[in-house]
PDB file of C-alpha atoms in Angstrom:
ATOM      1  CA  LEU A 595      31.090 -44.030  23.979  1.00 40.00           C
ATOM      2  CA  GLN A 596      34.804 -44.260  23.513  1.00 40.00           C
ATOM      3  CA  PRO A 597      37.244 -42.978  26.127  1.00 43.00           C
ATOM      4  CA  LEU A 598      39.172 -39.819  25.241  1.00 41.00           C
ATOM      5  CA  PRO A 599      42.843 -40.398  24.477  1.00 43.00           C
ATOM      6  CA  ALA A 600      45.195 -39.497  27.328  1.00 44.00           C
ATOM      7  CA  ALA A 601      47.258 -36.343  26.905  1.00 44.00           C
ATOM      8  CA  CYS A 602      50.778 -37.005  25.783  1.00 42.00           C
ATOM      9  CA  PRO A 603      53.067 -35.944  28.652  1.00 46.00           C
ATOM     10  CA  ALA A 604      55.952 -35.284  26.258  1.00 45.00           C
ATOM     11  CA  GLU A 605      53.953 -32.560  24.551  1.00 47.00           C
ATOM     12  CA  ALA A 606      52.750 -31.026  27.782  1.00 48.00           C
ATOM     13  CA  GLU A 607      56.209 -30.904  29.340  1.00 52.00           C
ATOM     14  CA  ALA A 608      58.353 -30.200  26.292  1.00 53.00           C
ATOM     15  CA  GLU A 609      61.628 -28.574  27.298  1.00 55.00           C
ATOM     16  CA  PRO A 610      62.823 -25.565  25.331  1.00 57.00           C
ATOM     17  CA  GLU A 611      65.763 -26.144  23.028  1.00 55.00           C
ATOM     18  CA  PRO A 612      69.077 -25.119  24.572  1.00 51.00           C
ATOM     19  CA  LYS A 613      70.445 -21.822  23.290  1.00 50.00           C
ATOM     20  CA  LYS A 614      73.681 -21.905  21.373  1.00 46.00           C
ATOM     21  CA  ALA A 615      76.616 -20.533  23.305  1.00 47.00           C
ATOM     22  CA  LYS A 616      77.545 -17.008  22.251  1.00 48.00           C
ATOM     23  CA  THR A 617      81.220 -16.425  21.575  1.00 60.00           C
ATOM     24  CA  ASN A 618      82.506 -13.935  24.102  1.00 73.00           C
ATOM     25  CA  ILE A 619      85.241 -12.191  22.146  1.00 72.00           C
ATOM     26  CA  ALA A 620      86.055  -9.935  25.097  1.00 73.00           C
ATOM     27  CA  ALA A 621      86.869 -12.933  27.314  1.00 79.00           C
ATOM     28  CA  ILE A 622      88.901 -14.556  24.542  1.00 81.00           C
ATOM     29  CA  VAL A 623      90.996 -11.447  23.946  1.00 79.00           C
ATOM     30  CA  GLN A 624      91.449 -10.841  27.671  1.00 79.00           C
ATOM     31  CA  HIS A 625      92.794 -14.391  27.984  1.00 84.00           C
ATOM     32  CA  ALA A 626      95.064 -13.876  24.959  1.00 87.00           C
ATOM     33  CA  MET A 627      96.447 -10.664  26.445  1.00 86.00           C
ATOM     34  CA  LYS A 628      97.608 -12.372  29.657  1.00 87.00           C
ATOM     35  CA  SER A 629     101.061 -12.903  28.162  1.00 90.00           C
ATOM     36  CA  LYS A 630     103.047 -12.215  25.013  1.00 91.00           C
ATOM     37  CA  ASP A 631     103.133 -15.954  24.219  1.00 94.00           C
ATOM     38  CA  ALA A 632      99.364 -16.288  24.668  1.00 92.00           C
ATOM     39  CA  TRP A 633      98.895 -13.287  22.362  1.00 92.00           C
ATOM     40  CA  ARG A 634     101.191 -14.773  19.739  1.00 94.00           C
ATOM     41  CA  GLN A 635      99.291 -18.086  19.794  1.00 94.00           C
ATOM     42  CA  TYR A 636      95.955 -16.273  19.536  1.00 91.00           C
ATOM     43  CA  ILE A 637      96.828 -13.850  16.718  1.00 93.00           C
ATOM     44  CA  GLU A 638      99.135 -15.942  14.537  1.00 95.00           C
ATOM     45  CA  GLY A 639      96.374 -17.684  12.538  1.00 95.00           C
ATOM     46  CA  PRO A 640      94.265 -14.562  11.929  1.00 93.00           C
ATOM     47  CA  ALA A 641      97.434 -12.577  11.082  1.00 95.00           C
ATOM     48  CA  ARG A 642      98.406 -15.141   8.429  1.00 96.00           C
ATOM     49  CA  THR A 643      94.902 -14.940   6.970  1.00 95.00           C
ATOM     50  CA  LEU A 644      95.016 -11.137   6.906  1.00 94.00           C
ATOM     51  CA  GLU A 645      98.419 -11.222   5.216  1.00 94.00           C
ATOM     52  CA  ASP A 646      96.985 -13.574   2.556  1.00 94.00           C
ATOM     53  CA  VAL A 647      94.044 -11.190   2.028  1.00 93.00           C
ATOM     54  CA  GLN A 648      96.462  -8.258   1.722  1.00 93.00           C
ATOM     55  CA  ASN A 649      98.527 -10.161  -0.845  1.00 93.00           C
ATOM     56  CA  GLU A 650      95.384 -10.833  -2.910  1.00 92.00           C
ATOM     57  CA  ASP A 651      94.357  -7.192  -2.524  1.00 90.00           C
ATOM     58  CA  TYR A 652      97.819  -6.125  -3.713  1.00 91.00           C
ATOM     59  CA  LYS A 653      97.551  -8.351  -6.812  1.00 92.00           C
ATOM     60  CA  GLN A 654      94.388  -6.456  -7.819  1.00 89.00           C
ATOM     61  CA  THR A 655      95.525  -2.935  -6.950  1.00 88.00           C
ATOM     62  CA  ASN A 656      99.326  -3.102  -7.298  1.00 91.00           C
ATOM     63  CA  SER A 657      99.470  -0.832  -4.233  1.00 87.00           C
ATOM     64  CA  TRP A 658     100.814  -1.750  -0.793  1.00 87.00           C
ATOM     65  CA  ASP A 659      99.361   0.851   1.566  1.00 87.00           C
ATOM     66  CA  TYR A 660      98.401  -1.002   4.737  1.00 90.00           C
ATOM     67  CA  TRP A 661      98.512   0.503   8.219  1.00 90.00           C
ATOM     68  CA  CYS A 662      98.031  -0.793  11.731  1.00 91.00           C
ATOM     69  CA  LEU A 663      95.399   1.450  13.292  1.00 87.00           C
ATOM     70  CA  VAL A 664      96.491   0.387  16.796  1.00 88.00           C
ATOM     71  CA  CYS A 665     100.133   1.382  16.358  1.00 89.00           C
ATOM     72  CA  GLY A 666      99.814   3.947  13.577  1.00 88.00           C
ATOM     73  CA  ARG A 667     102.554   2.137  11.648  1.00 89.00           C
ATOM     74  CA  GLU A 668     102.730   1.031   8.054  1.00 90.00           C
ATOM     75  CA  LEU A 669     102.566  -2.739   7.706  1.00 89.00           C
ATOM     76  CA  HIS A 670     105.446  -4.253   5.780  1.00 87.00           C
ATOM     77  CA  GLY A 671     104.967  -7.723   7.240  1.00 90.00           C
ATOM     78  CA  THR A 672     101.568  -8.181   8.846  1.00 93.00           C
ATOM     79  CA  LEU A 673     102.322 -11.484  10.565  1.00 94.00           C
ATOM     80  CA  ASN A 674     105.592 -10.167  11.990  1.00 95.00           C
ATOM     81  CA  HIS A 675     103.984  -6.922  13.103  1.00 94.00           C
ATOM     82  CA  LEU A 676     100.903  -8.382  14.807  1.00 94.00           C
ATOM     83  CA  THR A 677     102.973 -10.915  16.720  1.00 95.00           C
ATOM     84  CA  SER A 678     105.618  -8.340  17.707  1.00 94.00           C
ATOM     85  CA  GLN A 679     106.309  -6.985  21.181  1.00 93.00           C
ATOM     86  CA  LYS A 680     105.640  -3.410  19.952  1.00 93.00           C
ATOM     87  CA  HIS A 681     102.138  -4.272  18.726  1.00 92.00           C
ATOM     88  CA  TYR A 682     101.344  -6.301  21.840  1.00 92.00           C
ATOM     89  CA  LYS A 683     102.451  -3.390  24.042  1.00 91.00           C
ATOM     90  CA  ALA A 684     100.503  -0.802  21.995  1.00 90.00           C
ATOM     91  CA  LEU A 685      97.379  -2.960  22.108  1.00 87.00           C
ATOM     92  CA  TRP A 686      97.817  -3.558  25.836  1.00 85.00           C
ATOM     93  CA  ASN A 687      98.097   0.213  26.436  1.00 85.00           C
ATOM     94  CA  GLN A 688      95.021   0.902  24.309  1.00 83.00           C
ATOM     95  CA  LEU A 689      92.928  -1.747  26.053  1.00 78.00           C
ATOM     96  CA  ASP A 690      94.088  -0.576  29.481  1.00 71.00           C
ATOM     97  CA  SER A 691      93.414   3.096  28.717  1.00 57.00           C
ATOM     98  CA  GLU A 692      89.873   2.372  27.529  1.00 58.00           C
ATOM     99  CA  LYS A 693      88.975   0.633  30.825  1.00 55.00           C
ATOM    100  CA  LEU A 694      86.961  -1.891  28.884  1.00 51.00           C
ATOM    101  CA  ASP A 695      83.701  -3.065  30.325  1.00 52.00           C
ATOM    102  CA  GLY A 696      83.050  -5.997  28.011  1.00 53.00           C
ATOM    103  CA  ASP A 697      82.078  -3.918  24.968  1.00 55.00           C
ATOM    104  CA  GLU A 698      83.058  -6.386  22.254  1.00 56.00           C
ATOM    105  CA  ALA A 699      83.539  -3.685  19.608  1.00 58.00           C
ATOM    106  CA  SER A 700      86.504  -2.402  21.615  1.00 60.00           C
ATOM    107  CA  TYR A 701      88.327  -5.695  21.074  1.00 64.00           C
ATOM    108  CA  VAL A 702      88.167  -5.614  17.279  1.00 75.00           C
ATOM    109  CA  GLN A 703      91.248  -4.620  15.300  1.00 82.00           C
ATOM    110  CA  ALA A 704      90.460  -3.105  11.916  1.00 86.00           C
ATOM    111  CA  PHE A 705      92.704  -2.906   8.861  1.00 86.00           C
ATOM    112  CA  ASP A 706      91.881  -0.810   5.819  1.00 85.00           C
ATOM    113  CA  LEU A 707      92.395  -2.570   2.502  1.00 85.00           C
ATOM    114  CA  GLN A 708      91.885  -1.166  -0.973  1.00 80.00           C
ATOM    115  CA  GLN A 709      88.646  -3.189  -1.199  1.00 78.00           C
ATOM    116  CA  GLY A 710      87.285  -2.199   2.243  1.00 85.00           C
ATOM    117  CA  ARG A 711      87.827  -2.722   5.953  1.00 87.00           C
ATOM    118  CA  TYR A 712      89.013  -6.076   7.331  1.00 86.00           C
ATOM    119  CA  THR A 713      88.539  -6.864  11.017  1.00 86.00           C
ATOM    120  CA  LEU A 714      90.168  -9.358  13.344  1.00 82.00           C
TER     121      LEU A 714
END
């Protein structure tokens, strides 16, 4: 008779794989809203990207009809608008009035383009 092989302890005590960290957009935006400068640093990159997307959209449609749904204003310069004091204040008032409870959808800014909706 041959002895049975010993159980491999690594198999018996295998640890589950760590879960990937979920991006908490609510916490990120709350941090960005702490000051006008923090907001500007946070939104500048995405605002440049949106402006590039709008410029490409314009090349296809030859129509510049873009509005900020937070402020209700037409966008003539997206980067300048999103980093402005007026937009920051309007967004701050909207976030404060909604008494946000961590609902991440409330922190998304949407912009309607000719080709569809773009969100930041």
